[in-house]
């Protein structure tokens, strides 16, 4: 007897979180860049199969993941604020600099708080060591109607897409394209898993 399809992904791949039959790990690029990604992620977000920020960490050699929200374990980000990088937080505050206008002198470290808007907005208050770190935003809007989840990271984009746009600004269109392709692979495989449409890959 066939099992009834369930929404919850059973036994997902530990790297891409997709059902092992739809694993996209072979499509994760290995990008060794000057630009560094530091992803701040809540421990509960780590368990969400629709999370895309972690895929960026998997693809980018020069990246770190910092887990927050664990009981009795305060996260101190001051060690990552070195002079080696010009550091920016990707967050659309009113005083955030438009990414398009940014011309850095040094390699850039991009700090991204994964999750939804509400969580990302609290980052400066939660992590006082970041209060003087300038914020940057992307101004383009996502017009696509296909999404992994309802709550978006920025301007309708998922975390991975926003990272692709920001890192693409510093590293070029080819890098942006590879990260966007990874997001599309994740999206299409996830939709296929939900039985919504066939995989295009
Ligand atoms: Zn996988």
CSV table of C-alpha atoms and ligand atoms in Angstrom, one decimal:
chain,number,residue,atom,x,y,z
A,1,UNK,CA,0.0,0.0,0.0
A,2,UNK,CA,1.3,3.4,-0.9
A,3,UNK,CA,1.9,5.8,1.9
A,4,UNK,CA,0.0,9.1,1.8
A,5,UNK,CA,2.2,12.0,1.0
A,6,UNK,CA,3.0,14.2,4.0
A,7,UNK,CA,4.1,17.8,4.0
A,8,UNK,CA,6.8,17.2,6.5
A,9,UNK,CA,10.0,16.1,4.9
A,10,UNK,CA,10.9,12.7,6.4
A,11,UNK,CA,14.5,11.8,6.6
A,12,UNK,CA,15.8,14.9,4.8
A,13,UNK,CA,19.3,15.3,3.5
A,14,UNK,CA,21.3,16.9,6.3
A,15,UNK,CA,22.9,19.4,3.9
A,16,UNK,CA,20.2,20.7,1.6
A,17,UNK,CA,17.2,19.6,3.8
A,18,UNK,CA,15.4,18.1,0.8
A,19,UNK,CA,14.1,14.5,0.6
A,20,UNK,CA,17.1,12.4,-0.4
A,21,UNK,CA,15.4,11.6,-3.7
A,22,UNK,CA,15.4,15.3,-4.5
A,23,UNK,CA,18.8,16.1,-3.0
A,24,UNK,CA,20.4,19.1,-4.7
A,25,UNK,CA,23.8,18.9,-3.0
A,26,UNK,CA,25.5,18.0,-6.3
A,27,UNK,CA,24.3,21.5,-7.5
A,28,UNK,CA,25.8,23.4,-4.6
A,29,UNK,CA,28.7,25.4,-6.1
A,30,UNK,CA,32.0,26.0,-4.3
A,31,UNK,CA,32.7,29.7,-4.5
A,32,UNK,CA,36.0,30.9,-3.0
A,33,UNK,CA,35.6,34.7,-2.8
A,34,UNK,CA,37.2,37.7,-1.1
A,35,UNK,CA,33.8,38.8,0.2
A,36,UNK,CA,33.0,37.0,3.5
A,37,UNK,CA,29.5,36.0,4.6
A,38,UNK,CA,28.8,35.8,8.3
A,39,UNK,CA,25.3,34.3,8.8
A,40,UNK,CA,23.6,34.7,12.2
A,41,UNK,CA,20.9,32.1,12.6
A,42,UNK,CA,18.5,31.1,15.3
A,43,UNK,CA,18.8,27.5,16.5
A,44,UNK,CA,15.1,26.9,15.7
A,45,UNK,CA,15.6,28.3,12.2
A,46,UNK,CA,18.3,25.6,11.7
A,47,UNK,CA,15.6,23.0,11.8
A,48,UNK,CA,13.4,24.6,9.1
A,49,UNK,CA,13.5,22.8,5.8
A,50,UNK,CA,12.7,26.0,4.0
A,51,UNK,CA,15.8,27.8,5.3
A,52,UNK,CA,18.0,29.0,2.5
A,53,UNK,CA,20.7,30.9,4.4
A,54,UNK,CA,22.5,27.8,5.2
A,55,UNK,CA,22.8,26.9,1.5
A,56,UNK,CA,24.7,30.1,1.1
A,57,UNK,CA,27.1,29.0,3.8
A,58,UNK,CA,27.5,25.7,2.1
A,59,UNK,CA,28.3,27.3,-1.2
A,60,UNK,CA,30.7,30.0,0.0
A,61,UNK,CA,34.1,28.9,1.3
A,62,UNK,CA,34.7,32.3,3.0
A,63,UNK,CA,31.7,32.1,5.3
A,64,UNK,CA,30.8,31.4,8.9
A,65,UNK,CA,27.6,30.5,10.6
A,66,UNK,CA,26.9,31.8,14.1
A,67,UNK,CA,24.0,30.2,16.1
A,68,UNK,CA,22.0,32.3,18.5
A,69,UNK,CA,19.1,31.8,20.8
A,70,UNK,CA,20.5,28.9,22.8
A,71,UNK,CA,19.7,28.9,26.4
A,72,UNK,CA,22.5,30.4,28.6
A,73,UNK,CA,24.8,30.9,25.7
A,74,UNK,CA,25.1,34.6,24.7
A,75,UNK,CA,26.4,35.1,21.2
A,76,UNK,CA,29.4,37.6,21.1
A,77,UNK,CA,30.1,38.7,17.5
A,78,UNK,CA,33.0,41.0,18.4
A,79,UNK,CA,35.6,38.5,17.3
A,80,UNK,CA,34.4,38.7,13.7
A,81,UNK,CA,34.7,42.5,13.5
A,82,UNK,CA,38.3,42.5,12.3
A,83,UNK,CA,40.0,45.3,10.4
A,84,UNK,CA,40.6,42.9,7.5
A,85,UNK,CA,37.1,43.6,6.2
A,86,UNK,CA,34.7,46.5,5.7
A,87,UNK,CA,31.8,45.1,7.5
A,88,UNK,CA,28.1,45.7,6.7
A,89,UNK,CA,24.9,44.3,8.0
A,90,UNK,CA,22.4,43.5,5.3
A,91,UNK,CA,19.2,45.1,6.7
A,92,UNK,CA,16.8,47.6,5.1
A,93,UNK,CA,16.8,50.3,7.8
A,94,UNK,CA,15.9,53.9,6.9
A,95,UNK,CA,19.5,54.9,7.2
A,96,UNK,CA,20.8,51.9,5.3
A,97,UNK,CA,23.1,52.6,2.4
A,98,UNK,CA,21.8,51.4,-1.0
A,99,UNK,CA,24.0,48.5,-2.1
A,100,UNK,CA,24.2,50.0,-5.6
A,101,UNK,CA,26.0,53.1,-4.1
A,102,UNK,CA,28.6,51.1,-2.2
A,103,UNK,CA,32.2,51.2,-3.4
A,104,UNK,CA,34.3,49.5,-0.7
A,105,UNK,CA,38.0,49.9,-0.3
A,106,UNK,CA,38.6,46.6,1.3
A,107,UNK,CA,37.1,43.2,1.0
A,108,UNK,CA,33.6,43.2,2.4
A,109,UNK,CA,32.2,41.1,5.2
A,110,UNK,CA,28.4,40.8,5.0
A,111,UNK,CA,26.6,40.1,8.2
A,112,UNK,CA,23.2,38.5,7.5
A,113,UNK,CA,20.6,37.6,10.2
A,114,UNK,CA,18.7,34.7,8.7
A,115,UNK,CA,15.0,34.4,9.3
A,116,UNK,CA,12.2,36.9,8.6
A,117,UNK,CA,12.1,40.7,8.8
A,118,UNK,CA,11.1,40.9,12.4
A,119,UNK,CA,14.0,38.8,13.6
A,120,UNK,CA,16.5,40.6,11.4
A,121,UNK,CA,15.3,44.0,12.6
A,122,UNK,CA,16.2,43.2,16.2
A,123,UNK,CA,19.8,42.3,15.4
A,124,UNK,CA,21.2,45.7,16.2
A,125,UNK,CA,19.4,45.8,19.6
A,126,UNK,CA,20.2,42.2,20.4
A,127,UNK,CA,23.9,42.4,19.5
A,128,UNK,CA,25.2,45.7,20.9
A,129,UNK,CA,28.6,45.1,19.3
A,130,UNK,CA,26.9,45.7,15.9
A,131,UNK,CA,25.3,49.0,16.8
A,132,UNK,CA,27.9,51.1,14.9
A,133,UNK,CA,28.2,48.7,11.9
A,134,UNK,CA,26.7,50.4,8.8
A,135,UNK,CA,23.7,48.8,7.3
A,136,UNK,CA,23.1,48.2,3.6
A,137,UNK,CA,19.9,47.3,1.7
A,138,UNK,CA,19.0,46.1,-1.7
A,139,UNK,CA,16.5,48.3,-3.4
A,140,UNK,CA,15.2,46.1,-6.2
A,141,UNK,CA,12.0,44.1,-5.6
A,142,UNK,CA,11.3,40.5,-6.2
A,143,UNK,CA,8.4,40.2,-8.6
A,144,UNK,CA,8.3,36.4,-8.6
A,145,UNK,CA,5.2,34.8,-7.2
A,146,UNK,CA,6.9,31.5,-6.4
A,147,UNK,CA,8.4,31.4,-2.9
A,148,UNK,CA,9.4,28.9,-0.3
A,149,UNK,CA,7.7,30.7,2.5
A,150,UNK,CA,5.4,33.5,3.2
A,151,UNK,CA,7.7,35.6,5.4
A,152,UNK,CA,10.5,37.1,3.3
A,153,UNK,CA,13.9,38.3,4.2
A,154,UNK,CA,14.1,41.5,2.2
A,155,UNK,CA,12.0,43.0,-0.6
A,156,UNK,CA,10.3,39.7,-1.3
A,157,UNK,CA,13.5,37.9,-1.6
A,158,UNK,CA,14.6,34.8,0.4
A,159,UNK,CA,17.8,35.0,2.4
A,160,UNK,CA,19.8,33.2,-0.3
A,161,UNK,CA,18.5,35.5,-3.0
A,162,UNK,CA,19.3,38.6,-1.0
A,163,UNK,CA,22.8,37.2,-0.3
A,164,UNK,CA,23.2,36.5,-4.1
A,165,UNK,CA,22.3,40.0,-5.0
A,166,UNK,CA,24.6,41.6,-2.4
A,167,UNK,CA,27.6,39.3,-3.0
A,168,UNK,CA,27.0,39.7,-6.7
A,169,UNK,CA,27.4,43.4,-6.4
A,170,UNK,CA,31.0,42.9,-5.1
A,171,UNK,CA,31.9,39.7,-7.0
A,172,UNK,CA,30.1,40.0,-10.3
A,173,UNK,CA,27.2,38.7,-12.2
A,174,UNK,CA,28.6,35.1,-12.6
A,175,UNK,CA,28.7,34.6,-8.8
A,176,UNK,CA,25.2,36.1,-8.4
A,177,UNK,CA,24.0,33.7,-11.1
A,178,UNK,CA,25.4,30.7,-9.5
A,179,UNK,CA,23.8,31.5,-6.1
A,180,UNK,CA,20.5,32.3,-7.8
A,181,UNK,CA,20.6,29.0,-9.6
A,182,UNK,CA,21.1,27.3,-6.3
A,183,UNK,CA,18.1,29.0,-4.9
A,184,UNK,CA,16.0,28.0,-8.0
A,185,UNK,CA,17.2,24.3,-7.5
A,186,UNK,CA,16.1,24.4,-3.9
A,187,UNK,CA,12.7,26.1,-4.8
A,188,UNK,CA,11.9,23.7,-7.6
A,189,UNK,CA,12.8,20.6,-5.7
A,190,UNK,CA,10.8,21.8,-2.7
A,191,UNK,CA,7.8,22.6,-4.8
A,192,UNK,CA,8.1,19.2,-6.5
A,193,UNK,CA,8.2,17.6,-3.1
A,194,UNK,CA,5.0,19.3,-2.2
A,195,UNK,CA,3.4,17.9,-5.3
A,196,UNK,CA,2.8,21.4,-6.7
A,197,UNK,CA,4.7,21.2,-10.0
A,198,UNK,CA,7.2,19.0,-11.6
A,199,UNK,CA,10.9,19.7,-11.1
A,200,UNK,CA,12.4,21.6,-14.0
A,201,UNK,CA,16.0,20.4,-13.2
B,1,LIG,ZN1,21.3,17.2,-0.2
